[in-house]
Coordinates of C-alpha atoms in Angstrom, one line a residue:
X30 CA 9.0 4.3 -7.2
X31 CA 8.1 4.6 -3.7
X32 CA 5.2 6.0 -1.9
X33 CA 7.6 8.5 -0.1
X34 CA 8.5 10.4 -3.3
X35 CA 5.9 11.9 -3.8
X36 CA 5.3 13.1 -0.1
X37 CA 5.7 16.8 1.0
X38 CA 5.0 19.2 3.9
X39 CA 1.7 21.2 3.8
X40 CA 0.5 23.7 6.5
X41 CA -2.9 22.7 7.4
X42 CA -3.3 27.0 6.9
X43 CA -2.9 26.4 3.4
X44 CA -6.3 23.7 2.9
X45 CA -8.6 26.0 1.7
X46 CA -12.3 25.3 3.5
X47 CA -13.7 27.8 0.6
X48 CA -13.9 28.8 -3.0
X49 CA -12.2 32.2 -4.2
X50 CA -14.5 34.8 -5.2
X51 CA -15.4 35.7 -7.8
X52 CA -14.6 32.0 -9.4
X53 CA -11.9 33.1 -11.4
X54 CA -9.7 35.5 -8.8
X55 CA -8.5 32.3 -7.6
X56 CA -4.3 32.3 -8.3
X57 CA -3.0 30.5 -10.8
X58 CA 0.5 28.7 -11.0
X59 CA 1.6 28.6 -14.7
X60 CA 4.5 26.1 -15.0
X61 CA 6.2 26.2 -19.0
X62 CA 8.7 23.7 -19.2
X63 CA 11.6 25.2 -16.5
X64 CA 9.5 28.8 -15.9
X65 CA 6.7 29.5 -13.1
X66 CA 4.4 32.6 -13.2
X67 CA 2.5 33.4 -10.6
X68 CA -0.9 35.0 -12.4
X69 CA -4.6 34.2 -11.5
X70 CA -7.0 32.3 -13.4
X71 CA -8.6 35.1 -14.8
X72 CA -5.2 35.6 -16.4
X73 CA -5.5 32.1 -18.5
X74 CA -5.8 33.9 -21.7
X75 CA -2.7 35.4 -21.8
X76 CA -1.2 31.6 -21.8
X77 CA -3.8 29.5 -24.0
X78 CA -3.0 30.1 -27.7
X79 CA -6.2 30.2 -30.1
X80 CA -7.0 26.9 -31.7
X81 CA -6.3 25.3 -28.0
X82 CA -9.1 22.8 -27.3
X83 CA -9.9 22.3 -23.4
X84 CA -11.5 19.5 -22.5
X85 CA -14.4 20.2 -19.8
X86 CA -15.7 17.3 -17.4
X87 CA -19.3 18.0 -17.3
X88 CA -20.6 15.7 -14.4
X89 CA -22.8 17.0 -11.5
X90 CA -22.0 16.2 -8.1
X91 CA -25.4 14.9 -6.6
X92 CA -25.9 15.6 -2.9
X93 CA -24.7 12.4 -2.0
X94 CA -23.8 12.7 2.1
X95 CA -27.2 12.0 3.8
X96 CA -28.3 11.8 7.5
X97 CA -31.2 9.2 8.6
X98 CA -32.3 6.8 11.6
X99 CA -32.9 3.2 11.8
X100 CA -35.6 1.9 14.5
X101 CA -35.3 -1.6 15.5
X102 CA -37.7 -3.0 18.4
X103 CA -35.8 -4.1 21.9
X104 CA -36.9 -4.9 25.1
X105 CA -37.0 -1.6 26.4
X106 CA -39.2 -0.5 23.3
X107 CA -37.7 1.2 20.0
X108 CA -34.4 1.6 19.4
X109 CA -33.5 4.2 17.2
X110 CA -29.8 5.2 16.0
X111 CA -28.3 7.8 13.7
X112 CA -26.9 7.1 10.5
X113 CA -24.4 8.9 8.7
X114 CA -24.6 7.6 4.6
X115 CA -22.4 8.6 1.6
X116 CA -23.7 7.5 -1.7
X117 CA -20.6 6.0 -3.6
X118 CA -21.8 5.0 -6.6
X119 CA -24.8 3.4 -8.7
X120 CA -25.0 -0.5 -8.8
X121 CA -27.3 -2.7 -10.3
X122 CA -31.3 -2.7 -10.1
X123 CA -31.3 0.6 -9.2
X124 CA -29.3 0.5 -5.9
X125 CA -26.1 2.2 -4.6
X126 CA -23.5 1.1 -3.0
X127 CA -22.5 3.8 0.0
X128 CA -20.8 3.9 3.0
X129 CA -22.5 4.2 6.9
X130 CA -21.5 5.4 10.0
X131 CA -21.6 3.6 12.2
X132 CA -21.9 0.6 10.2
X133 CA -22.1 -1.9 13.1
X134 CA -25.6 -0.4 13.9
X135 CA -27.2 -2.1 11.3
X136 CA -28.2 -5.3 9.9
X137 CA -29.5 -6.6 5.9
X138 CA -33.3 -5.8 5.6
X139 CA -33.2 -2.8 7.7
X140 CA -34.5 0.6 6.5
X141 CA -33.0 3.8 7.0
X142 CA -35.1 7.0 6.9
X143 CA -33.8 10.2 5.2
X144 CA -36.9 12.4 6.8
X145 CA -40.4 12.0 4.4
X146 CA -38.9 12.3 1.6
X147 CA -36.5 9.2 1.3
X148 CA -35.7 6.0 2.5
X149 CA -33.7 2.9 1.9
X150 CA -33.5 -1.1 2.5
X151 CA -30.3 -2.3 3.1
X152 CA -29.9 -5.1 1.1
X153 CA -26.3 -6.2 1.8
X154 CA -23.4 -5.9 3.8
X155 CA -20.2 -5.7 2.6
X156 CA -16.7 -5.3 4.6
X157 CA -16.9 -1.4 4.6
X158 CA -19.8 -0.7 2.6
X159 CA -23.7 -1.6 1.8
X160 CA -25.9 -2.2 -1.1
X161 CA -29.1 0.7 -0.7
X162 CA -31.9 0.1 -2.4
X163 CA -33.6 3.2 -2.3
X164 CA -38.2 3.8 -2.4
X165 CA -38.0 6.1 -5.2
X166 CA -35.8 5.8 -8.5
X167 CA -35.1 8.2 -11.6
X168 CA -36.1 12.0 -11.3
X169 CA -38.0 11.1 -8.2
X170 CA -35.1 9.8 -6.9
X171 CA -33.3 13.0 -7.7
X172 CA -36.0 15.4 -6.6
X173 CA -35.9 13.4 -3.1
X174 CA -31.9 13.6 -3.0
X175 CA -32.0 16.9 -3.5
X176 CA -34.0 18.0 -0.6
X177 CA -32.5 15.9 2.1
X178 CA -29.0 15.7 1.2
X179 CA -26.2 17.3 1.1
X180 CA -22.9 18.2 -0.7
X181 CA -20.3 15.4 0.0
X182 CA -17.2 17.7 0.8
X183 CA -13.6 16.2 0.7
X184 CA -13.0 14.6 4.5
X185 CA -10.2 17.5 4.9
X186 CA -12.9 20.2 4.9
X187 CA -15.7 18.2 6.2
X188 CA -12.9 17.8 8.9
X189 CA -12.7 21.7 9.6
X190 CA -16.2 22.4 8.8
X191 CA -19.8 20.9 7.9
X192 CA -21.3 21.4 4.5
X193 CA -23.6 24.0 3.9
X194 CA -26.3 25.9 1.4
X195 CA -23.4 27.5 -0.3
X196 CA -21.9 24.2 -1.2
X197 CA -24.5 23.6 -3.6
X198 CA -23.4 26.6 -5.6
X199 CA -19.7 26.5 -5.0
X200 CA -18.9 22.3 -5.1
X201 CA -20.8 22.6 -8.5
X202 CA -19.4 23.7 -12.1
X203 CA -21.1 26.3 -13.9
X204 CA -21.4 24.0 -17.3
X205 CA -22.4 21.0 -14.7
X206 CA -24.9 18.7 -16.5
X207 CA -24.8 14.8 -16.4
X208 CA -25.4 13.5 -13.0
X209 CA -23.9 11.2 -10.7
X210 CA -20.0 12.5 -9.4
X211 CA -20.1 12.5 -5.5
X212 CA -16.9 14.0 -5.5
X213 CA -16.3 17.5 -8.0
X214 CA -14.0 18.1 -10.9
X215 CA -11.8 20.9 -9.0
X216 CA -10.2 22.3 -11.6
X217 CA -12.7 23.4 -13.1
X218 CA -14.7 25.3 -10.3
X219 CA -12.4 28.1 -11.4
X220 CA -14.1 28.9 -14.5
X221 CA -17.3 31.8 -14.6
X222 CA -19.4 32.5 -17.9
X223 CA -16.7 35.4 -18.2
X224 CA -13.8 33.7 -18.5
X225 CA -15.5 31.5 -20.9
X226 CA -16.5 33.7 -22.7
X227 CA -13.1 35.6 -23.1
X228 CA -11.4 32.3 -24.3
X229 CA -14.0 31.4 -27.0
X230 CA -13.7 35.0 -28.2
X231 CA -9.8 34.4 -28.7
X232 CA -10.4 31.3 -30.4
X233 CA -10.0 28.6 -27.4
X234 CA -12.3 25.7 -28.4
X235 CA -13.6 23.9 -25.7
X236 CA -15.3 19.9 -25.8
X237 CA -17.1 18.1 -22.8
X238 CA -16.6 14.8 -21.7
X239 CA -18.1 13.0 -18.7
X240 CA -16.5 10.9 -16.3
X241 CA -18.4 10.6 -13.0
X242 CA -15.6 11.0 -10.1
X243 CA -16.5 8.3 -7.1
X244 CA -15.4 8.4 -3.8
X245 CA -12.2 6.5 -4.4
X246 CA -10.6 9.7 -5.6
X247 CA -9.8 10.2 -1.7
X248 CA -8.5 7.0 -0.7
X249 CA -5.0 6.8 0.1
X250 CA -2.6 4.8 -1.6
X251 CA -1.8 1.7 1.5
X252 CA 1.4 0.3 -0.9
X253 CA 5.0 1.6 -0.5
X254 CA 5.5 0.1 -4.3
X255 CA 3.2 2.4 -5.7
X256 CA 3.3 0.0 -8.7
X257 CA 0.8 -2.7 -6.5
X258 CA -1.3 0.3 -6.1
X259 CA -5.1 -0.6 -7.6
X260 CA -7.0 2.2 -8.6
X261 CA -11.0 2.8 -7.9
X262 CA -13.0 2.1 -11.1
X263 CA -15.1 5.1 -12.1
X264 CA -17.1 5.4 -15.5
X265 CA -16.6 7.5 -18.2
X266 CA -18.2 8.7 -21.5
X267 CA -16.8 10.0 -24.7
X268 CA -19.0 11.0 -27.5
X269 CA -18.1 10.9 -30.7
X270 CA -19.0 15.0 -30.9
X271 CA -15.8 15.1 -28.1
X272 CA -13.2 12.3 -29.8
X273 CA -13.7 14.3 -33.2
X274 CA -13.1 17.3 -31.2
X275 CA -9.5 16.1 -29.7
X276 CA -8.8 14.0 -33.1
X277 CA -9.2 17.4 -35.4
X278 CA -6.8 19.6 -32.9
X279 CA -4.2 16.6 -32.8
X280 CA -4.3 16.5 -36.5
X281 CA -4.1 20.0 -36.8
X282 CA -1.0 20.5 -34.3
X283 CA -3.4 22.5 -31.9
X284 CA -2.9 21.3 -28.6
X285 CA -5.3 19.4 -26.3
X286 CA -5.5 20.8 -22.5
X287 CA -7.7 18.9 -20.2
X288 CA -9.3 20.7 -17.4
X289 CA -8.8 18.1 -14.1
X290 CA -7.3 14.9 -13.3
X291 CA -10.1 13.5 -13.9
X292 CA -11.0 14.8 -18.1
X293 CA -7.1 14.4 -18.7
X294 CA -7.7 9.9 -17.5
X295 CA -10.9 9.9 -19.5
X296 CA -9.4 11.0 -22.8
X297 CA -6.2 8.9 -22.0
X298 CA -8.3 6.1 -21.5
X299 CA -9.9 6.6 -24.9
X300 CA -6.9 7.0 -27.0
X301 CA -5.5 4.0 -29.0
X302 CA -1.2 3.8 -28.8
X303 CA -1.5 6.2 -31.5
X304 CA -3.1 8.8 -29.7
X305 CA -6.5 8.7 -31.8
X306 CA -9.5 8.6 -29.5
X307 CA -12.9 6.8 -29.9
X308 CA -16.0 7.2 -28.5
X309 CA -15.9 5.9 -25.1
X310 CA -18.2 4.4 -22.6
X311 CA -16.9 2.5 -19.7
X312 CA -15.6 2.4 -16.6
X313 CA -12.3 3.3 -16.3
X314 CA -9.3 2.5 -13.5
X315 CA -6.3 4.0 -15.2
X316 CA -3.2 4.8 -12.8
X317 CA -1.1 7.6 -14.4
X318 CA 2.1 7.2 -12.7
X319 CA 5.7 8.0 -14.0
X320 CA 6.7 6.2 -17.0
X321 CA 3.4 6.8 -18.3
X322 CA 3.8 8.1 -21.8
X323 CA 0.7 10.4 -22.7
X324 CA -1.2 9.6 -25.3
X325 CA -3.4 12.9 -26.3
X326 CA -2.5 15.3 -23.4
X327 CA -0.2 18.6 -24.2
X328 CA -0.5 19.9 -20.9
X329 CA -3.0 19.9 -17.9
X330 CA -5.3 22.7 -15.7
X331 CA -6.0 21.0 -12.3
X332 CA -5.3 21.8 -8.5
X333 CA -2.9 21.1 -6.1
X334 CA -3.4 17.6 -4.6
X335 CA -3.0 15.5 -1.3
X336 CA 0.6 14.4 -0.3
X337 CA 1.3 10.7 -1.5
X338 CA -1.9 11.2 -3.5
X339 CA -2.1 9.4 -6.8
X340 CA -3.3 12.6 -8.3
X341 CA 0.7 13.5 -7.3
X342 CA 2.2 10.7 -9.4
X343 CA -0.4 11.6 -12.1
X344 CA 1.1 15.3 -12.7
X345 CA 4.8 14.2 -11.6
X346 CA 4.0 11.5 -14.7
X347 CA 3.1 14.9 -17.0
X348 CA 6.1 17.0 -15.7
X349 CA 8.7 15.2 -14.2
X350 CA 9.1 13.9 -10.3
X351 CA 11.7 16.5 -9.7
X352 CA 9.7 19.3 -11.5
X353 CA 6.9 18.8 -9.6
X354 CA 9.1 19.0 -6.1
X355 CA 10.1 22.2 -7.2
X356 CA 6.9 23.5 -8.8
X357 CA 4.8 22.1 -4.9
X358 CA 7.9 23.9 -2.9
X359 CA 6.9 26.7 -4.8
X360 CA 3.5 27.0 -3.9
X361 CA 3.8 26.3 -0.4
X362 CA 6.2 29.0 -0.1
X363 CA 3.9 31.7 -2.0
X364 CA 0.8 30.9 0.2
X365 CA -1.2 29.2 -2.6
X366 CA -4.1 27.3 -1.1
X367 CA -4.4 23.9 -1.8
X368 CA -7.1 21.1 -2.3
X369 CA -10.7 21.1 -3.5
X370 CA -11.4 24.8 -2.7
X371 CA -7.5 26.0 -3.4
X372 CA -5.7 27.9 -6.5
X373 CA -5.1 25.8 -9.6
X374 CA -1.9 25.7 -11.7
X375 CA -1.4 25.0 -15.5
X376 CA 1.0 22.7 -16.2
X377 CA 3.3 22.6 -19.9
X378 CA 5.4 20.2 -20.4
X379 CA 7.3 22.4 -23.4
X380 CA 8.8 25.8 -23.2
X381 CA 6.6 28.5 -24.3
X382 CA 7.3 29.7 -28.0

């Protein structure tokens, strides 16, 4: 297929620069089989069945977009410059490989200061990106982080605005817990102790799994054979608690519903051709396009994505190209507001019952 199938028009009114409130008044586009309902996520009840199991990514975004200076000595007396960093993900010995802006304004060995509280060596160089090693590791690391940096938003909202203190509430889930996503799990912003509790009172079951979304969830896709397309690596855990959790609903006929993109690769990338899972930890660089037959996934909670994004091809994969064209036209049409911050929809493959 070709990188123009799965383009469409989008208003730029419709990117939404902030979260519904509260959490779960964001709408909701329910798509079973050849039906849409328009509803709101606080509606999800009345379309989960009890004995559902939703699978929950539970990484934390870290403040990951940072702003420091470099001094280097010249002629006229200290130089300093500006330096915009975005931590991309962890590599080894403790360092992290990032981005920089502007990148030609530095040089390996240099330091970069983040204020008192944090600075970092840069130890390499490399095409678009550097190698940080960083003066403080582990929770010190994270106590440091957290006081000069900053929620790394999506570049289309940190287009039309900068992050702020609310960020670090609303970029976050509520059930957040492992550390180390610089990008969120969308889908799953929508969800408030409420609504959570409502579901496990009508007998949804919920498991967590981790997978730690990088930065590579925004890059574009450069190939018009979307088939040479590579996809960003990102690492992923599944505990054995989790893979008996999916394994015991398959068995049972109850269907497994991940919440995100991002839950629904993980648990693909776990399952053997049978659809059994295993524990799982790894990184993972699966590209769900269509063709793809699914492995474990019944249907799929998650937001409505970029033009030409892969996140596109994964959900045409799930539903059909042709279904998704209509189910996109859709929401355009009704004003539903897209991206990080948007509505969600709830995509089944089968008619209901």
């Amino acid at each position: 297929m070709r990188l123009s199938d799965f383009d469409f028009d989008l208003p730029e009114r419709l990117i939404a620069t902030r979260p519904a409130r509260p959490r779960s008044a964001a709408r909701l586009l329910v798509a079973q089989g050849d039906t849409i309902t328009d509803a709101h996520v606080r509606d999800l009840p009345a379309f989960l069945r009890p004995g559902d199991l939703l699978v929950l990514n539970d990484t934390r975004v870290i403040p990951a977009r940072l702003t420091g200076t470099r001094t280097r000595a010249s002629e006229q007396g200290p130089a300093t410059a500006r330096i915009e960093v975005t931590l991309l993900e962890p590599a080894p010995g403790g360092r992290w490989r990032a981005l920089a802006k502007p990148l030609r304004k530095l040089r390996e060995g240099e330091v970069i200061r983040f204020g008192d509280a944090l600075s970092a060596r840069v130890d390499r160089i490399e095409d678009a990106a550097l190698l940080l090693d960083f003066d403080a590791a582990g929770e010190a690391f994270d106590a440091a982080l957290a006081l000069v940096g900053a929620m790394p938003l999506p570049p289309y909202i940190a287009a039309l605005r900068p992050p702020d203190e609310q960020d670090r509430t609303d970029y976050q889930t509520v059930w957040a817990e492992r550390p180390g996503a610089v990008a969120a799990p969308t889908a799953s912003l929508h969800f408030d102790d409420a609504l959570l509790a409502t579901l496990a009172a009508m007998g949804v079951q919920t498991t967590r799994v981790t997978l730690h979304v990088g930065a590579g969830t925004f890059l574009p896709v450069k190939t018009d054979d979307i088939s040479q397309h590579r996809m960003h690596a990102e690492r992923g855990i599944v505990s054995a608690a989790a893979a008996a959790a999916i394994n015991a609903a398959r068995a049972e006929g109850r269907r497994v519903i991940p919440v995100g993109t991002t839950a629904l690769r993980l648990i693909e990338s776990a399952a053997a051709p049978d659809g059994r899972v295993s524990p799982y930890d790894g990184m993972t660089d699966i590209f769900i396009r269509p063709g793809y037959r699914f492995r474990v996934t019944d249907g799929l909670m998650t937001n409505f994505h970029l033009p030409k994004s892969t996140l596109m091809m994964l959900v045409s994969a799930l539903m059909g190209v042709d279904r998704v064209r209509a189910i996109y036209a859709h929401a355009v049409d009704q004003d539903y507001r897209f991206f990080s911050y948007g509505d969600a929809s709830l995509l089944l493959p089968e008619a209901p019952c």
